[in-house]
CSV table of C-alpha atoms in Angstrom, one decimal:
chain,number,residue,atom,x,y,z
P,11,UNK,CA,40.4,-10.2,-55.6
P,12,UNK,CA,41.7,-7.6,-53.4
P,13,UNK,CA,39.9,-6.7,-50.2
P,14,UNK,CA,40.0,-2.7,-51.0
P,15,UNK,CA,38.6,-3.8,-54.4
P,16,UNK,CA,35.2,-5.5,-52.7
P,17,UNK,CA,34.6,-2.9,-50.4
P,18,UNK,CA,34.8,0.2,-53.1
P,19,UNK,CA,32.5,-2.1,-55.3
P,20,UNK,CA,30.2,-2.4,-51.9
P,21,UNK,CA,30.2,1.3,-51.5
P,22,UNK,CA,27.2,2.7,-53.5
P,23,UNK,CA,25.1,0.0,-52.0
P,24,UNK,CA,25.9,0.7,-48.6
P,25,UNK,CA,25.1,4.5,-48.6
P,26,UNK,CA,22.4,3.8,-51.0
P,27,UNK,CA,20.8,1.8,-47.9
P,28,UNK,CA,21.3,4.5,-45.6
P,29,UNK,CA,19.8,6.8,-47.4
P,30,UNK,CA,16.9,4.8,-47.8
P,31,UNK,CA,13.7,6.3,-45.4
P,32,UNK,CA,13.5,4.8,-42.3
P,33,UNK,CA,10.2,2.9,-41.4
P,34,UNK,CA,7.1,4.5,-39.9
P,35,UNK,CA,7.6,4.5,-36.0
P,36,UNK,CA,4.3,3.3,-35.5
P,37,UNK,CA,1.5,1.3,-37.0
P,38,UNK,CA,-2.3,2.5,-35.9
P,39,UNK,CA,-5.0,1.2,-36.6
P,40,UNK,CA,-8.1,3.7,-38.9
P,41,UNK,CA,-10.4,3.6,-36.1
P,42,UNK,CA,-8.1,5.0,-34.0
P,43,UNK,CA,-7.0,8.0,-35.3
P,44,UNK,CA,-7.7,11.2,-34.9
P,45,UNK,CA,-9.6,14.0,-37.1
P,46,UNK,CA,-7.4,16.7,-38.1
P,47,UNK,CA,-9.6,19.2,-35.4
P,48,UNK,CA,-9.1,15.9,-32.6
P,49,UNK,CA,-5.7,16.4,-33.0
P,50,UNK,CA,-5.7,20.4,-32.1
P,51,UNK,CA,-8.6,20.0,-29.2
P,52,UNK,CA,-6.6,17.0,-27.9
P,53,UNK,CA,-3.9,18.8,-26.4
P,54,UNK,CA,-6.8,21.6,-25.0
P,55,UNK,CA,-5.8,22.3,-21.6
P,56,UNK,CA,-2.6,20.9,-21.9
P,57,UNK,CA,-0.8,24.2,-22.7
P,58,UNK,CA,2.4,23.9,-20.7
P,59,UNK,CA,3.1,20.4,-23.4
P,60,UNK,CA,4.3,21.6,-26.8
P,61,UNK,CA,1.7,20.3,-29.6
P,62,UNK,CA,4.6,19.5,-32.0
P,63,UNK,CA,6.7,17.1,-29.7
P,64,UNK,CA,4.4,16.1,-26.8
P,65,UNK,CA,5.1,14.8,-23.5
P,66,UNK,CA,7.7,12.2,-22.5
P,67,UNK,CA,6.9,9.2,-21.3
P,68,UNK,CA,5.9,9.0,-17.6
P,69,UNK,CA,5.3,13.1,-17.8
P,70,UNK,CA,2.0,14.2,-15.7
P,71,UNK,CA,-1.0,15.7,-18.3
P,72,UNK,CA,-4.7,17.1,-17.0
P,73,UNK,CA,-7.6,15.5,-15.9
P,74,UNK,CA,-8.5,14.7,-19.4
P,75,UNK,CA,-5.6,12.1,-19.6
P,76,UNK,CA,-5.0,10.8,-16.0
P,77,UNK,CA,-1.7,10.2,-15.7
P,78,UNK,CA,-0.1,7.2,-14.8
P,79,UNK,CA,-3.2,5.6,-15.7
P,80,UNK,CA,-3.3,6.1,-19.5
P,81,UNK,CA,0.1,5.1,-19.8
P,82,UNK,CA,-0.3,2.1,-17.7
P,83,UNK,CA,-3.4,1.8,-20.1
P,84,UNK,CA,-1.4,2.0,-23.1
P,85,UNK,CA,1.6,-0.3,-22.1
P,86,UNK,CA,-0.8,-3.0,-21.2
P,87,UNK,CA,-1.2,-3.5,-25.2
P,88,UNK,CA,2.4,-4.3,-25.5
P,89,UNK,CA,1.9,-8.0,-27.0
P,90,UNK,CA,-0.5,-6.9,-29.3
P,91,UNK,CA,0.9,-3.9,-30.4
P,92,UNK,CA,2.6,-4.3,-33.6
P,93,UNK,CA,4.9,-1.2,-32.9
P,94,UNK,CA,5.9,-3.0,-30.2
P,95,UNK,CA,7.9,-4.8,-32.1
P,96,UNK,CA,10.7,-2.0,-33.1
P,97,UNK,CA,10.9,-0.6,-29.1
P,98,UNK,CA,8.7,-0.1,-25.9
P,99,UNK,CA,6.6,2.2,-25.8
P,100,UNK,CA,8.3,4.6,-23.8
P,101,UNK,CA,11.4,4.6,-26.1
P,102,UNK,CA,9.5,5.3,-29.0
P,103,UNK,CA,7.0,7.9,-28.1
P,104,UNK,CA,9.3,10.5,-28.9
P,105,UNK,CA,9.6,9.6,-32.3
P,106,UNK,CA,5.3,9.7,-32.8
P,107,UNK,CA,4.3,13.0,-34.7
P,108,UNK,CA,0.9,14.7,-32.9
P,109,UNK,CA,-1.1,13.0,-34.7
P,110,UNK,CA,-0.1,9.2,-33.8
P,111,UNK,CA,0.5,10.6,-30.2
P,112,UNK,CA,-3.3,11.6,-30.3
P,113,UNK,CA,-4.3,8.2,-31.7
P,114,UNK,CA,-3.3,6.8,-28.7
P,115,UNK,CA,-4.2,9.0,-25.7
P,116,UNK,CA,-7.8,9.2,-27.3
P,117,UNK,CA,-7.5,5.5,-28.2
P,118,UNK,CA,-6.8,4.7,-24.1
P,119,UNK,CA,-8.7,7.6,-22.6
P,120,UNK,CA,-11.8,6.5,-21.4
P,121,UNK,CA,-9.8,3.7,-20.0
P,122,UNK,CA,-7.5,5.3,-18.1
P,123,UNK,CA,-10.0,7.8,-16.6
P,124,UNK,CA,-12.3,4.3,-15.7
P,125,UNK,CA,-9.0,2.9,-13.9
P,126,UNK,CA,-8.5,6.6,-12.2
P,127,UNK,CA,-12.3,6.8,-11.0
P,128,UNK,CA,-11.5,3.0,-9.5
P,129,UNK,CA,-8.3,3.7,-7.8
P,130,UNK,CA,-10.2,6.5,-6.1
P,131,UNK,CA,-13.0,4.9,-5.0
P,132,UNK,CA,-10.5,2.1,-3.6
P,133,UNK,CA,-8.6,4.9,-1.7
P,134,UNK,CA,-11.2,7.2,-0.4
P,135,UNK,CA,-13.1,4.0,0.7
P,136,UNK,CA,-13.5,6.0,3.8
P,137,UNK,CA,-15.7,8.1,2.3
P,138,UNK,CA,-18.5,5.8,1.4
P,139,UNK,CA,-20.8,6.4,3.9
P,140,UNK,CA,-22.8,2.9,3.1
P,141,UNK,CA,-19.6,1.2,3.3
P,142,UNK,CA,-19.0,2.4,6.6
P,143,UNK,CA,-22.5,1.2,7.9
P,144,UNK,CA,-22.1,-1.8,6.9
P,145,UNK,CA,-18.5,-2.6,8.4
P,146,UNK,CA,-20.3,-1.3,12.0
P,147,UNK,CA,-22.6,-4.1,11.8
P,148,UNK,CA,-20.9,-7.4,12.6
P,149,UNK,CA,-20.1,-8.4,16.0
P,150,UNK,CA,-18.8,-11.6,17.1
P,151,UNK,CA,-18.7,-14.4,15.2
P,152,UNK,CA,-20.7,-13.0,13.1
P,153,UNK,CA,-18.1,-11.0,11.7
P,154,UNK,CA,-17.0,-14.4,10.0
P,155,UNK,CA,-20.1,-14.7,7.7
P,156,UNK,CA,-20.3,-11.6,5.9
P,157,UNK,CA,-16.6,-11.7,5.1
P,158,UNK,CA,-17.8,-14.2,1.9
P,159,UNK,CA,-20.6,-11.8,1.0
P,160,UNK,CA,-20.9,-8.4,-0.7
P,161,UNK,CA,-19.5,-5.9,-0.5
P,162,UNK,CA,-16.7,-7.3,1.6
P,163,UNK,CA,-15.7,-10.2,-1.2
P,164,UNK,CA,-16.0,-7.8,-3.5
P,165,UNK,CA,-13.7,-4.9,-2.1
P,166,UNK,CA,-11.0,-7.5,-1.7
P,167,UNK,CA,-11.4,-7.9,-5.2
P,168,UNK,CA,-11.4,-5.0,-6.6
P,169,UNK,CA,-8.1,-3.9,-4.6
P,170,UNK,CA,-6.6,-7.2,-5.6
P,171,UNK,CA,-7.2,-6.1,-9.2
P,172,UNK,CA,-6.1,-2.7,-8.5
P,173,UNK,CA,-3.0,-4.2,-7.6
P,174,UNK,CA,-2.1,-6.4,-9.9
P,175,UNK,CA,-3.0,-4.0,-12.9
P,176,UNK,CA,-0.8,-1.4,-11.3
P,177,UNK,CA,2.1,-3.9,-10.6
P,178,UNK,CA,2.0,-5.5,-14.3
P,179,UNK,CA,1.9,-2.4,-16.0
P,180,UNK,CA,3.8,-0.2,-14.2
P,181,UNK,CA,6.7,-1.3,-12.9
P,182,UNK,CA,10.2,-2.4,-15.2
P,183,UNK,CA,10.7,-6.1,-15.9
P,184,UNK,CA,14.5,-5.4,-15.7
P,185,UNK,CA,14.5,-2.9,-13.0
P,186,UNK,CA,12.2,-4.5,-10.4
P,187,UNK,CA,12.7,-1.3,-8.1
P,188,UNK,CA,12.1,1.5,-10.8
P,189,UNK,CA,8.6,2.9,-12.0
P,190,UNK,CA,7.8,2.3,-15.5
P,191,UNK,CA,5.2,5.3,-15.2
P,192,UNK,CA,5.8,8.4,-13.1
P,193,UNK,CA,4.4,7.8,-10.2
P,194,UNK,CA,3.2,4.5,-10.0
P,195,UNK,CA,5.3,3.2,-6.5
P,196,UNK,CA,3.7,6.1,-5.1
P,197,UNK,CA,-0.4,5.5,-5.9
P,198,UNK,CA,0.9,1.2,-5.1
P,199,UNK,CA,1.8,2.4,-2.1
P,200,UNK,CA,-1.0,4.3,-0.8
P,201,UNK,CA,-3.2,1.9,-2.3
P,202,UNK,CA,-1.9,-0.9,0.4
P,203,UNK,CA,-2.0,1.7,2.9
P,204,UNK,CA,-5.8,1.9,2.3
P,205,UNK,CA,-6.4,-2.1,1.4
P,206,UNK,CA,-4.9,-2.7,4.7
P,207,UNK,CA,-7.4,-0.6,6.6
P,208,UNK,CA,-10.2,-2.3,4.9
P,209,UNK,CA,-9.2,-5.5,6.0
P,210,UNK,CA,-8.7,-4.1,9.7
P,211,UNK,CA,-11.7,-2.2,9.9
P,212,UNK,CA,-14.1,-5.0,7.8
P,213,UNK,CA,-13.0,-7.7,10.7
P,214,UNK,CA,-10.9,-9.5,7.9
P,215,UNK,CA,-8.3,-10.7,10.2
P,216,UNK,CA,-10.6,-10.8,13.3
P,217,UNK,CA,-12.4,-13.0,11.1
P,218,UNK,CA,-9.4,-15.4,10.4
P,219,UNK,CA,-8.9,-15.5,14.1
P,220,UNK,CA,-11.8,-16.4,15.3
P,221,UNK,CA,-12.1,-19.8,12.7
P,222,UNK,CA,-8.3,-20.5,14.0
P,223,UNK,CA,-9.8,-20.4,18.2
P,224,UNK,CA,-12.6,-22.0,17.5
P,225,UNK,CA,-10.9,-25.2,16.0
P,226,UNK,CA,-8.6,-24.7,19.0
P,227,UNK,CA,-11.0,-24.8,21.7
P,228,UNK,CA,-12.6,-28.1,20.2
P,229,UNK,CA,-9.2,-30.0,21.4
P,230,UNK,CA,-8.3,-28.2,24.2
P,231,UNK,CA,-6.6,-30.9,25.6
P,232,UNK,CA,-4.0,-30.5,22.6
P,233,UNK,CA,-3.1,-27.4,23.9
P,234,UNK,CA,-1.3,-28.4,26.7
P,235,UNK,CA,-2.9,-25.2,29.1
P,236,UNK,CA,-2.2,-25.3,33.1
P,237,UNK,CA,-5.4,-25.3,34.9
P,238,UNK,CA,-5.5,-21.7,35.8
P,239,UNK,CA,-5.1,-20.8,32.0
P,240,UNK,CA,-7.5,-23.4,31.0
P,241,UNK,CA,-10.2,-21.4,33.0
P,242,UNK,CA,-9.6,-18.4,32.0
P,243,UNK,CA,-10.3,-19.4,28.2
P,244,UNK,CA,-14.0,-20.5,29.4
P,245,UNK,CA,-14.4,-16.9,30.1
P,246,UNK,CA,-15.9,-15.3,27.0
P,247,UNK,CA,-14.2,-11.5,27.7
P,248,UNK,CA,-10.9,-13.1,28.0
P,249,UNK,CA,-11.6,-15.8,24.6
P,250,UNK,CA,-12.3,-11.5,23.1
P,251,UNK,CA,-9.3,-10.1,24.2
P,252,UNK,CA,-7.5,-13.5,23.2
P,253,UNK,CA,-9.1,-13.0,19.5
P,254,UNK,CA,-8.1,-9.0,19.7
P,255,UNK,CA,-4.9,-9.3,20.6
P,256,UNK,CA,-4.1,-12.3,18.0
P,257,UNK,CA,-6.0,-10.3,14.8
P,258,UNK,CA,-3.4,-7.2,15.7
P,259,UNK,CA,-0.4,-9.2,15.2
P,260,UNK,CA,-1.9,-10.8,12.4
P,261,UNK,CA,-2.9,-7.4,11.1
P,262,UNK,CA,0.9,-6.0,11.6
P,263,UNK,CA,1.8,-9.3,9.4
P,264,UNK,CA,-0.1,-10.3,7.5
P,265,UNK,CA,1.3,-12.5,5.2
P,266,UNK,CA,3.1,-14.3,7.9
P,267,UNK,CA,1.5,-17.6,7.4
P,268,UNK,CA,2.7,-19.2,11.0
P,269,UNK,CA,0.5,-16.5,12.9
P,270,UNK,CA,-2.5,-19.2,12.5
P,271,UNK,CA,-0.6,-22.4,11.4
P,272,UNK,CA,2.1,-24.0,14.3
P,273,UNK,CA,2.7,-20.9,16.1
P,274,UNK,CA,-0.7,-19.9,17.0
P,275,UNK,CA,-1.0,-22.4,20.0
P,276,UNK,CA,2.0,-20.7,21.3
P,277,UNK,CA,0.5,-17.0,20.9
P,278,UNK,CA,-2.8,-18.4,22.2
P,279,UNK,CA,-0.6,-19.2,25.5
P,280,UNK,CA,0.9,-16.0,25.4
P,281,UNK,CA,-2.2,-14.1,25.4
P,282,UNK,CA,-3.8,-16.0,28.3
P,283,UNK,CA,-0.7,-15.1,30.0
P,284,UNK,CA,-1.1,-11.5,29.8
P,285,UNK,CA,-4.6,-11.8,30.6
P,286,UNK,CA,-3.8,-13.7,34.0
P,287,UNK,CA,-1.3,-10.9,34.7
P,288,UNK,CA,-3.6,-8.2,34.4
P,289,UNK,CA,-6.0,-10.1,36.5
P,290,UNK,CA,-3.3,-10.6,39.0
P,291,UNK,CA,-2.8,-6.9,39.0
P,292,UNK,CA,-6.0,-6.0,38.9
P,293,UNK,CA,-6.6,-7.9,42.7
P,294,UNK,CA,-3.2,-6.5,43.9
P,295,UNK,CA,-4.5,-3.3,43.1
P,296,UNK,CA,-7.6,-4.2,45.3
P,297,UNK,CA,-5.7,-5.2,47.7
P,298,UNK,CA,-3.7,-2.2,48.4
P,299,UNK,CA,-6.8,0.3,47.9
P,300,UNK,CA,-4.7,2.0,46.0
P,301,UNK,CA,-6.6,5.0,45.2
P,302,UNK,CA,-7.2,4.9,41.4
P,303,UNK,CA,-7.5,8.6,39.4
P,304,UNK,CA,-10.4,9.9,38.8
P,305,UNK,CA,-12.0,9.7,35.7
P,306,UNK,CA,-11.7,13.5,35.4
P,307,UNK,CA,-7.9,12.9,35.8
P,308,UNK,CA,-7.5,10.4,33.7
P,309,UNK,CA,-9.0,12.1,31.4
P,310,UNK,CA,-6.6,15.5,31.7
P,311,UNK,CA,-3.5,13.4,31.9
P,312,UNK,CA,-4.2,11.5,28.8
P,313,UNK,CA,-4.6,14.8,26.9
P,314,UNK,CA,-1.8,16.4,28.2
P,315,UNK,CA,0.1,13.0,26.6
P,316,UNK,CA,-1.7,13.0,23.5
P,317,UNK,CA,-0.3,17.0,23.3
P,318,UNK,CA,3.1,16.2,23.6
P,319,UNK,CA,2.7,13.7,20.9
P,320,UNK,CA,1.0,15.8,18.3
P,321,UNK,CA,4.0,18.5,19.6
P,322,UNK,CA,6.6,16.0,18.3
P,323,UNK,CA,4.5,15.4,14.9
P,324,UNK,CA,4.0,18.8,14.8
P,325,UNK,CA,8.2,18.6,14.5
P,326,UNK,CA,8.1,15.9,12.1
P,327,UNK,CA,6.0,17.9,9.9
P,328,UNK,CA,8.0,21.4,10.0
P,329,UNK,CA,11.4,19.0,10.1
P,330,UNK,CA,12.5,20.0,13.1
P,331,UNK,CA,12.4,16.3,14.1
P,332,UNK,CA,13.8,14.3,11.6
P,333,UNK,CA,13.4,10.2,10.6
P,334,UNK,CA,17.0,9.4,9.7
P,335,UNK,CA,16.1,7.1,6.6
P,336,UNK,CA,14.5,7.8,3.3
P,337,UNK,CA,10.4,7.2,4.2
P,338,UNK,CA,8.1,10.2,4.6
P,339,UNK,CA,7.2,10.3,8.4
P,340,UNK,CA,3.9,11.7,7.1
P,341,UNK,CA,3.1,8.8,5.4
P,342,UNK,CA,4.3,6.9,8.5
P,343,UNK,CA,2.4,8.6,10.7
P,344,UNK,CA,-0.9,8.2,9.1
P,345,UNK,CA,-0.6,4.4,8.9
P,346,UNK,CA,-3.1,2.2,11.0
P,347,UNK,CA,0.3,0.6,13.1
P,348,UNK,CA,1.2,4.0,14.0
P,349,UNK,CA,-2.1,4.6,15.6
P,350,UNK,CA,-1.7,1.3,17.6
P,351,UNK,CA,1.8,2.4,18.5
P,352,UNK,CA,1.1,5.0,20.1
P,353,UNK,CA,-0.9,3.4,23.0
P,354,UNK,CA,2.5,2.3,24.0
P,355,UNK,CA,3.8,5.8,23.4
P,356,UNK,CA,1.1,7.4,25.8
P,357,UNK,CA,2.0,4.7,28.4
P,358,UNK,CA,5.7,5.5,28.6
P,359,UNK,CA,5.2,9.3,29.3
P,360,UNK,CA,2.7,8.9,31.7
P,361,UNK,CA,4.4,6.6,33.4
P,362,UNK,CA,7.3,8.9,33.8
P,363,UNK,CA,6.5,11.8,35.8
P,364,UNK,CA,9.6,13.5,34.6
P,365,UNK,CA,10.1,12.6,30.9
P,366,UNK,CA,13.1,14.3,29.1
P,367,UNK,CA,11.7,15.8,25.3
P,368,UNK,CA,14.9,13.8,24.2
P,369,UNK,CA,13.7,10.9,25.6
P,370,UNK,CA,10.6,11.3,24.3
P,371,UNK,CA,11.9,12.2,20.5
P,372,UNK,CA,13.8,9.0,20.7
P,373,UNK,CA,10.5,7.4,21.7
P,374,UNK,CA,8.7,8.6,18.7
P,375,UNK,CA,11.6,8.3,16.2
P,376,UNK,CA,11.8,4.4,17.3
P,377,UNK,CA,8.0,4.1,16.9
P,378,UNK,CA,8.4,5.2,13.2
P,379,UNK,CA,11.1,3.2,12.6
P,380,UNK,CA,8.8,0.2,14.0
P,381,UNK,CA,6.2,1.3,12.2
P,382,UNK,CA,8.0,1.4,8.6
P,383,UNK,CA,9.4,-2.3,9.0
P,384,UNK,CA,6.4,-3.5,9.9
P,385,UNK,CA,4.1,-2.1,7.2
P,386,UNK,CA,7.2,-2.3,4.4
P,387,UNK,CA,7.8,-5.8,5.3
P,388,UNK,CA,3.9,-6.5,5.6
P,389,UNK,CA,3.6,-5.4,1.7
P,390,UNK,CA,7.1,-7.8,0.6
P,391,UNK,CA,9.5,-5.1,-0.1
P,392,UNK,CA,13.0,-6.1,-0.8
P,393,UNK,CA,15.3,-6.5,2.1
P,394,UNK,CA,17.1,-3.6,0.5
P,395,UNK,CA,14.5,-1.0,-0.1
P,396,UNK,CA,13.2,-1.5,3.4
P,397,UNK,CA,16.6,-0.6,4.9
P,398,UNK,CA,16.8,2.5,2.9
P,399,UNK,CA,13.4,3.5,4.0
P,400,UNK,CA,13.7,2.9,7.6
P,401,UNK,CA,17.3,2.5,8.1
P,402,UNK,CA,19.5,-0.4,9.7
């Protein structure tokens, strides 16, 4: 039989296929859908979103329907969403009629404003005035105990879950660096901004520290010290500044797992170092009489530094200074290793008399740059995104 012959007898079948309806975009369950007045009262509020197409995936709505939350919320149900089966969710929501589309923001509602209320309680932790007390309280090695204990176990927790929750859900299996959500990199990323501080400010490092030095001193034979360093570790202010200076590296990186496994002897040496310096400095200084400022004048100096730095955020802020690479300097600036940076900022200018303001832009634009790799890299950003936010 002739091929033209098959295919004119196929004919009717195949256009009687394609004009066959096409299936249902969505199965949803009774109990889920809404009233014929839900579906009109749903989108209340929501004026600038047309009723008869909705919004697109990823698109903001009002408080009502927190948004990336309820879509996070929504996409979570993936594997047990039967729909799922015919395209994600964000492919096929342009295809639900207002109804379906109310089904599932009421459905995922109270959800998503539960995860909202918890994401702002994680980063406005400040805020909690009890919280706060009870970070104040520890001192010494007693900051190790309570780190076990509520609410400190807890917190960790709950930002751990935070996490995770917004990593799953939001972010693209196939495009590791793309939100899923609208939205999403942003609220992960303030959310390690403020996890971070807890952990500084709840002694979570200090904490660490302090277990690692006091194995240490146990076998201080093992760590090979010269006499005069040896001393100075039986001196308890020096064994603080030892533990300070140790929980700030480990605070700038965190993850890095040598900090307090083989490198810490060799940090602990360090640090006894610089304290034996500053005590030899501190005699020279004696020595001398050099006449040391005034308390009034140190005073005056160190706000006429801390001016000229708020002048060159001020520039940051109006763009008149700008970070050549693709991360907000406001975000930047309002991270925990900016603040310890700029110790070392206030240093250089008063210890140059005659500071140029270029010199003194390049200063602050090499702090931020510092500043981004260290917090980007702290948080296990790709090698590539952390060179387009802070540059080569």
């Amino acid at each position: 039989m002739r091929l033209s012959v098959i295919l004119g007898d196929m004919l009717p079948w195949v256009l009687a296929l394609l004009l066959v309806p096409a299936a249902r975009a969505v199965d949803i369950p009774e109990d889920w859908r809404c009233s014929k007045g839900e579906v009109g009262l749903h989108w209340k509020g929501m004026r600038q979103i047309p009723q008869t197409t909705g919004p697109n995936w990823g698109e903001p709505l009002n408080e009502n329907a927190p948004t990336p939350y309820v879509w996070l919320a929504i996409y979570k149900e993936r594997d047990r969403d039967i729909a799922e089966r015919r395209a994600p969710i964000f492919q096929r929501w342009s295809e639900f009629t207002p109804a379906e589309r109310c089904a599932y923001l009421k459905h995922f509602a109270k959800e998503a404003q539960a995860r909202k209320r918890e994401y702002d309680a994680l980063t406005g932790w400040r805020a909690d005035g009890g919280l706060g007390k009870k970070l104040a309280k520890p001192k010494g090695d007693e900051v190790i105990a309570v780190q076990d204990k509520e609410p400190l176990a807890g917190m960790r927790a709950r930002f751990d879950a935070m996490r995770a929750w917004l990593s799953d859900n939001g972010m693209r299996e196939d495009v590791p660096d793309s939100e899923r959500a609208v939205g999403v990199l942003i609220k992960l990323g303030l959310l390690e901004v403020a996890a971070l501080e807890f952990l500084i400010e709840s002694g979570h490092f200090q904490a660490k520290v302090r277990i690692r030095f006091q194995a240490a001193l146990k076998d201080k034979e093992a760590l090979e010290l010269e006499p005069e360093l040896a001393k100075l570790l039986d001196d308890p202010a020096v064994q603080s500044r030892v533990i300070d200076d140790i929980s700030l590296q480990l605070a700038k990186d965190w993850r890095n797992e040598t900090i307090l496994g083989g490198d810490f002897e060799r940090r602990l040496r360090e640090a006894l170092e610089a304290a034996r310096r500053q005590r030899v400095v501190e005699a020279a200084s004696a020595r001398a009489g050099q006449v040391q400022r005034s308390a009034s004048e140190r005073k005056a100096l160190r706000k006429r530094t801390e001016a000229q730095v708020e002048k060159l955020e001020g520039e940051l802020k109006d763009e008149k200074l700008l970070f050549p690479a693709a991360a907000d300097p406001q975000l930047l600036v309002s991270l925990e290793e900016y603040r310890q940076g700029k110790r070392a900022l206030y240093e250089l200018i008063e210890s140059k008399a005659d500071i140029s303001l270029e010199e003194l832009r390049a200063a602050e634009l090499k702090l931020l740059k510092e500043v981004c790799l260290t917090h980007y890299r702290s948080i296990r950003y790709k090698a590539e995104v952390i060179k387009t936010l802070c540059g080569e």
